[in-house]
Coordinates of C-alpha atoms and ligand atoms in Angstrom, one line a residue:
M11 CA 45.2 -10.1 -6.5
T12 CA 42.9 -9.4 -3.6
N13 CA 40.6 -12.0 -2.1
A14 CA 37.6 -10.0 -3.3
S15 CA 38.7 -10.3 -6.9
Q16 CA 39.2 -14.1 -6.9
E17 CA 36.5 -16.0 -8.9
V18 CA 35.1 -19.3 -7.8
M19 CA 34.7 -21.9 -10.5
Q20 CA 31.6 -23.8 -10.0
P21 CA 29.4 -25.9 -12.3
A22 CA 26.2 -24.1 -13.4
V23 CA 23.7 -24.6 -10.6
Q24 CA 20.8 -23.9 -12.9
S25 CA 21.0 -27.3 -14.5
V26 CA 20.0 -29.1 -11.3
Q27 CA 16.4 -30.1 -11.3
S28 CA 14.8 -30.7 -7.9
F29 CA 14.3 -27.7 -5.6
D30 CA 16.2 -29.4 -2.7
A31 CA 19.1 -30.3 -5.0
W32 CA 19.1 -26.8 -6.4
M33 CA 19.1 -25.3 -3.0
A34 CA 21.9 -27.5 -1.7
A35 CA 24.0 -26.6 -4.8
V36 CA 23.5 -22.8 -4.3
Q37 CA 24.3 -23.1 -0.6
A38 CA 27.5 -25.1 -1.3
T39 CA 28.5 -22.6 -4.1
M40 CA 27.9 -19.7 -1.7
E41 CA 29.9 -21.2 1.1
Q42 CA 32.9 -21.4 -1.2
A43 CA 32.2 -18.0 -2.8
L44 CA 31.9 -16.3 0.6
S45 CA 35.1 -18.0 1.8
S46 CA 37.0 -16.8 -1.3
F47 CA 35.6 -13.2 -1.1
L48 CA 36.6 -12.8 2.6
P49 CA 40.2 -12.1 3.7
D50 CA 42.1 -15.2 4.8
A51 CA 42.0 -15.9 8.6
A52 CA 45.9 -16.0 8.7
Q53 CA 46.1 -12.4 7.2
A54 CA 46.6 -9.6 9.7
P55 CA 44.7 -8.4 11.6
Q56 CA 44.0 -12.1 12.3
E57 CA 41.4 -11.7 15.0
L58 CA 39.3 -9.4 12.9
H59 CA 39.5 -11.6 9.9
Q60 CA 38.7 -14.7 12.0
A61 CA 35.6 -12.9 13.4
M62 CA 34.4 -11.9 10.0
R63 CA 34.7 -15.5 8.7
Y64 CA 33.1 -16.9 11.9
A65 CA 30.1 -14.5 11.3
A66 CA 29.7 -15.2 7.6
L67 CA 30.7 -18.9 7.1
D68 CA 29.4 -22.3 8.1
G69 CA 25.8 -21.5 9.0
G70 CA 22.6 -19.8 8.1
K71 CA 20.0 -20.8 5.6
R72 CA 21.3 -18.5 2.9
V73 CA 17.8 -17.3 2.1
R74 CA 19.1 -14.0 0.5
P75 CA 21.6 -15.8 -1.8
L76 CA 18.9 -18.2 -2.8
L77 CA 16.6 -15.4 -3.7
A78 CA 19.3 -13.7 -5.7
F79 CA 20.1 -16.9 -7.6
A80 CA 16.4 -17.6 -8.3
A81 CA 15.9 -14.0 -9.6
G82 CA 19.1 -14.1 -11.6
E83 CA 18.1 -17.3 -13.3
L84 CA 15.0 -15.5 -14.6
F85 CA 17.4 -13.3 -16.7
A86 CA 20.1 -15.9 -17.4
A87 CA 22.6 -14.0 -15.2
A88 CA 26.2 -15.2 -15.3
P89 CA 27.0 -17.4 -12.3
Q90 CA 30.1 -15.4 -11.4
Q91 CA 28.2 -12.2 -11.2
L92 CA 25.4 -13.8 -9.3
Q93 CA 27.8 -15.1 -6.7
R94 CA 29.1 -11.6 -6.1
A95 CA 25.6 -10.1 -5.8
A96 CA 24.5 -12.9 -3.5
A97 CA 27.7 -12.8 -1.4
A98 CA 27.4 -9.0 -1.0
V99 CA 23.8 -9.2 0.4
E100 CA 24.7 -12.1 2.6
M101 CA 27.7 -10.2 4.0
I102 CA 25.4 -7.3 4.9
H103 CA 23.0 -9.7 6.5
A104 CA 25.8 -11.4 8.5
Y105 CA 27.0 -8.0 9.7
S106 CA 23.4 -7.1 10.7
L107 CA 23.2 -10.3 12.8
V108 CA 26.5 -9.6 14.5
H109 CA 25.4 -6.2 15.6
D110 CA 21.8 -7.3 16.3
D111 CA 23.1 -9.8 18.8
M112 CA 25.4 -7.4 20.7
P113 CA 24.5 -6.4 24.3
C114 CA 23.5 -2.9 23.2
M115 CA 20.8 -4.4 20.9
D116 CA 19.2 -7.8 21.5
D117 CA 22.0 -9.2 23.8
D118 CA 21.9 -12.7 22.4
A119 CA 24.5 -15.4 23.1
L120 CA 23.5 -18.0 20.5
R121 CA 23.4 -17.6 16.7
R122 CA 23.4 -20.3 14.0
G123 CA 23.9 -22.9 16.8
K124 CA 27.2 -21.2 17.9
P125 CA 28.2 -18.6 20.5
T126 CA 27.5 -15.1 19.0
V127 CA 30.5 -13.2 17.7
H128 CA 30.8 -10.8 20.7
V129 CA 30.7 -13.8 23.1
K130 CA 33.5 -15.6 21.1
F131 CA 35.7 -12.6 20.1
G132 CA 34.6 -9.7 22.4
Q133 CA 32.5 -6.7 21.7
A134 CA 35.1 -4.5 20.0
S135 CA 36.0 -7.3 17.5
A136 CA 32.3 -7.9 16.9
L137 CA 31.6 -4.3 16.2
L138 CA 34.6 -4.1 13.8
A139 CA 33.7 -7.4 12.1
G140 CA 30.3 -6.1 11.4
D141 CA 31.7 -2.8 10.0
A142 CA 34.3 -4.6 7.9
L143 CA 31.7 -7.1 6.5
Q144 CA 29.7 -4.1 5.4
A145 CA 32.7 -2.6 3.6
Q146 CA 33.6 -6.0 2.1
A147 CA 30.1 -6.4 0.7
F148 CA 30.6 -3.3 -1.5
L149 CA 34.1 -4.3 -2.6
V150 CA 32.8 -7.7 -3.7
L151 CA 29.9 -6.1 -5.6
T152 CA 32.1 -3.7 -7.5
D153 CA 34.9 -6.2 -8.3
G154 CA 34.8 -8.6 -11.1
A155 CA 33.3 -8.5 -14.6
G156 CA 29.9 -6.9 -15.5
D157 CA 28.2 -4.0 -17.0
A158 CA 29.1 -0.7 -15.2
D159 CA 25.6 0.7 -15.2
C160 CA 24.2 -2.5 -13.7
K161 CA 26.9 -2.4 -11.0
L162 CA 26.2 1.2 -10.1
A163 CA 22.5 0.4 -9.8
M164 CA 23.4 -2.6 -7.6
V165 CA 25.6 -0.5 -5.3
R166 CA 22.9 2.1 -4.9
L167 CA 20.3 -0.5 -4.2
L168 CA 22.3 -2.3 -1.6
A169 CA 23.3 0.9 0.1
Q170 CA 19.7 2.1 0.3
A171 CA 18.5 -1.3 1.6
S172 CA 21.2 -1.3 4.3
G173 CA 21.0 2.3 5.5
S174 CA 18.8 4.5 7.6
L175 CA 15.8 4.1 5.2
G176 CA 16.4 0.3 5.1
M177 CA 17.7 -2.3 7.6
C178 CA 19.4 0.2 10.0
G179 CA 16.3 2.3 10.1
G180 CA 14.2 -0.8 10.9
Q181 CA 16.6 -1.8 13.6
A182 CA 16.4 1.7 15.1
I183 CA 12.6 1.5 15.2
D184 CA 12.8 -2.0 16.7
L185 CA 15.0 -0.7 19.5
A186 CA 12.8 2.4 20.1
S187 CA 9.7 0.2 20.3
V188 CA 10.6 -2.0 23.2
G189 CA 7.6 -2.0 25.6
L190 CA 5.4 0.0 23.3
H191 CA 2.2 -1.1 21.6
L192 CA 2.7 -0.4 17.9
S193 CA -0.3 -0.1 15.5
R194 CA -0.4 -2.7 12.8
Q195 CA 0.8 -0.1 10.3
Q196 CA 3.8 0.8 12.4
L197 CA 4.7 -2.8 13.0
E198 CA 4.5 -3.5 9.2
Q199 CA 6.8 -0.5 8.5
M200 CA 9.3 -1.7 11.0
H201 CA 9.4 -5.2 9.6
R202 CA 9.5 -4.0 6.0
L203 CA 12.6 -2.0 6.8
K204 CA 14.5 -4.2 9.2
T205 CA 14.1 -7.4 7.2
G206 CA 12.1 -6.7 4.0
A207 CA 14.6 -4.2 2.6
L208 CA 17.5 -6.7 2.4
L209 CA 15.3 -9.4 1.0
R210 CA 14.1 -7.0 -1.7
A211 CA 17.7 -6.1 -2.4
A212 CA 18.6 -9.8 -2.8
V213 CA 15.9 -10.3 -5.4
L214 CA 16.7 -7.2 -7.4
L215 CA 20.5 -7.6 -7.1
G216 CA 20.1 -11.1 -8.5
A217 CA 18.0 -9.9 -11.4
L218 CA 20.4 -7.0 -12.1
S219 CA 23.2 -9.5 -12.4
G220 CA 21.4 -10.5 -15.6
K221 CA 20.4 -7.1 -17.0
L222 CA 19.0 -3.7 -16.3
L223 CA 15.3 -4.2 -15.6
T224 CA 12.3 -2.8 -17.4
P225 CA 9.8 -0.9 -15.2
T226 CA 7.3 -3.8 -15.6
E227 CA 9.9 -6.4 -14.6
E228 CA 11.0 -4.4 -11.6
Q229 CA 7.4 -3.8 -10.5
A230 CA 6.7 -7.5 -10.6
L231 CA 9.8 -8.5 -8.7
D232 CA 9.2 -5.6 -6.2
R233 CA 5.7 -6.9 -5.5
Y234 CA 7.1 -10.4 -5.0
A235 CA 9.8 -9.2 -2.7
A236 CA 7.3 -7.1 -0.7
G237 CA 5.4 -10.3 0.0
V238 CA 8.3 -12.6 0.9
G239 CA 10.1 -9.8 2.7
L240 CA 7.3 -9.2 5.2
A241 CA 6.4 -12.9 5.4
F242 CA 9.9 -13.7 6.4
Q243 CA 9.8 -11.5 9.5
V244 CA 6.2 -12.5 10.4
V245 CA 7.4 -16.2 10.3
D246 CA 10.6 -15.2 12.3
D247 CA 8.2 -13.7 15.0
I248 CA 6.1 -16.9 14.9
L249 CA 9.1 -19.2 15.3
D250 CA 10.5 -17.1 18.1
A251 CA 7.2 -17.8 20.0
T252 CA 6.7 -21.4 19.0
A253 CA 10.0 -23.2 18.2
D254 CA 12.8 -24.2 20.5
S255 CA 16.4 -22.8 20.7
A256 CA 18.0 -26.1 19.4
T257 CA 15.8 -26.0 16.3
L258 CA 16.3 -22.3 15.7
G259 CA 20.0 -22.2 16.5
K260 CA 19.2 -19.0 18.4
T261 CA 17.5 -18.2 21.7
A262 CA 13.7 -18.9 21.4
G263 CA 11.2 -16.8 23.3
K264 CA 13.5 -13.8 23.2
D265 CA 10.9 -11.3 21.8
A266 CA 8.4 -11.8 24.6
A267 CA 11.2 -11.8 27.2
D268 CA 12.4 -8.5 25.9
N269 CA 8.9 -7.0 25.5
K270 CA 9.3 -6.5 21.8
P271 CA 6.3 -5.7 19.7
T272 CA 5.9 -8.6 17.1
Y273 CA 3.2 -9.9 14.8
V274 CA 2.5 -12.6 17.5
S275 CA 2.2 -10.0 20.3
I276 CA 0.0 -7.7 18.2
L277 CA -2.2 -10.0 16.0
G278 CA -1.9 -13.3 17.9
L279 CA -0.5 -16.6 16.5
D280 CA -3.4 -17.7 14.3
A281 CA -3.8 -14.3 12.6
S282 CA 0.0 -14.1 12.1
K283 CA 0.0 -17.5 10.4
A284 CA -2.9 -16.5 8.2
L285 CA -1.1 -13.3 7.2
A286 CA 2.0 -15.2 6.3
E287 CA -0.1 -17.5 4.0
Q288 CA -1.8 -14.5 2.4
L289 CA 1.6 -12.9 1.7
R290 CA 2.8 -16.2 0.2
Q291 CA -0.1 -16.1 -2.2
D292 CA 0.5 -12.4 -3.0
A293 CA 4.1 -13.3 -3.8
H294 CA 3.0 -16.0 -6.2
A295 CA 0.5 -13.7 -7.9
A296 CA 3.1 -11.0 -8.4
I297 CA 5.3 -13.2 -10.6
L298 CA 2.6 -15.0 -12.7
S299 CA 3.7 -13.2 -15.8
F300 CA 7.2 -14.8 -15.7
G301 CA 5.6 -18.3 -16.1
D302 CA 7.7 -21.4 -15.6
K303 CA 10.9 -19.5 -15.4
A304 CA 9.9 -18.2 -11.9
Q305 CA 9.4 -21.7 -10.4
R306 CA 12.4 -21.2 -8.0
L307 CA 11.0 -17.9 -6.8
R308 CA 7.6 -19.6 -6.1
E309 CA 9.3 -22.5 -4.3
L310 CA 11.3 -20.0 -2.2
A311 CA 8.1 -18.1 -1.2
D312 CA 6.7 -21.5 0.0
L313 CA 9.9 -22.3 1.9
I314 CA 10.0 -18.9 3.6
V315 CA 6.4 -19.3 4.9
Q316 CA 6.5 -23.0 5.6
R317 CA 10.0 -23.2 7.2
K318 CA 10.4 -24.6 10.7
A319 CA 13.6 -22.8 11.6
Ligands
LIG411 C1 17.4 -13.8 10.9 O1 17.6 -14.1 9.5 C2 17.2 -12.4 11.1 C3 16.1 -11.8 10.5 C4 16.2 -10.9 9.6 C5 14.8 -12.3 10.8 P1 17.7 -15.5 9.0 O2 16.6 -16.4 9.6 O3 17.8 -15.5 7.5 O4 19.1 -16.0 9.6 P2 20.2 -17.1 9.0 O5 21.0 -16.3 8.0 O6 19.4 -18.2 8.4 O7 21.0 -17.4 10.2
LIG412 C1 16.8 -8.8 13.2 O1 15.5 -9.1 13.7 C2 16.7 -8.2 11.9 C3 18.1 -7.8 11.5 C4 18.3 -6.8 10.8 C5 19.3 -8.5 11.9 P1 15.5 -10.1 14.9 O2 16.2 -9.5 16.1 O3 14.1 -10.6 15.1 O4 16.4 -11.3 14.4 P2 16.7 -12.6 15.3 O5 15.4 -13.2 15.7 O6 17.6 -12.1 16.4 O7 17.4 -13.5 14.3
LIG413 MG1 16.6 -7.6 16.7
LIG414 MG1 17.6 -10.4 17.4
LIG415 MG1 13.5 -12.5 15.6

């Protein structure tokens, strides 16, 4: 049996009541699930597997898995399938961070309060760890039980969100924009791709772990994800300019130092904060029709906009 096909037995996190307790339960479940879905560190090639585990485990807010779980709970998704969907999107995210930090991109030495993967393991291992995390994400998604049509939809969704019309495309625009003044529309497009696309995938993958969506359900979740997806990167830009490295676990002030166009550099701090708040409200409005069942999604929109790290 491969690591990717092992299932993690966990109590149903849905039964936990407070948001903080629910969040802690999902984060703990995901730590264990990710660990079981990654090759063992002792398995050859050890350094590659160690670098993959270093990148994906023991750190991060796990916002994408939280979104997947919250959306999955709307449709009573089975926990085992949710764990796979959430782990897949988190592996893509972890890979994107490993590559984002490399000298050819943002050249960062600190991530999640630890030395970045290329600092710890060298550039070649970091490159390969990112590549292998991406492949592992799709393996995890396709393994395990579940409806084949749902799985196909999920694979396509995650591939689109990760590729040249999703996260990679956004990263390409980001790198090509250093030192340029982008219009507000160009900036929004860059942020929607580099960050919004994976957050949208997290929401829809979680929902698809429950069932194939009706067009109305998909539209509502899409509108919600558009709000939180853009808000997430607007807040990331705000925190880069206002928080310190110890709080963030990554180098603060890096965007201005690197001459990157951000919401803060283009709109200013106050207008960026107002926009994030507006997007939070848009996200809430989008899921009104789901009623009480969407409480976790509402709480996550609040967290994404009000977070301090
Ligand atoms: C950082 O993402 C990179 C962006 C897309 C802005 P997160 O802020 O979710 O990073 P972790 O996973 O919590 O470390
Ligand atoms: C990165 O955006 C988005 C990714 C796809 C990884 P940033 O470059 O702003 O992320 P941080 O600030 O380094 O986490
Ligand atoms: Mg970057
Ligand atoms: Mg960066
Ligand atoms: Mg940033």
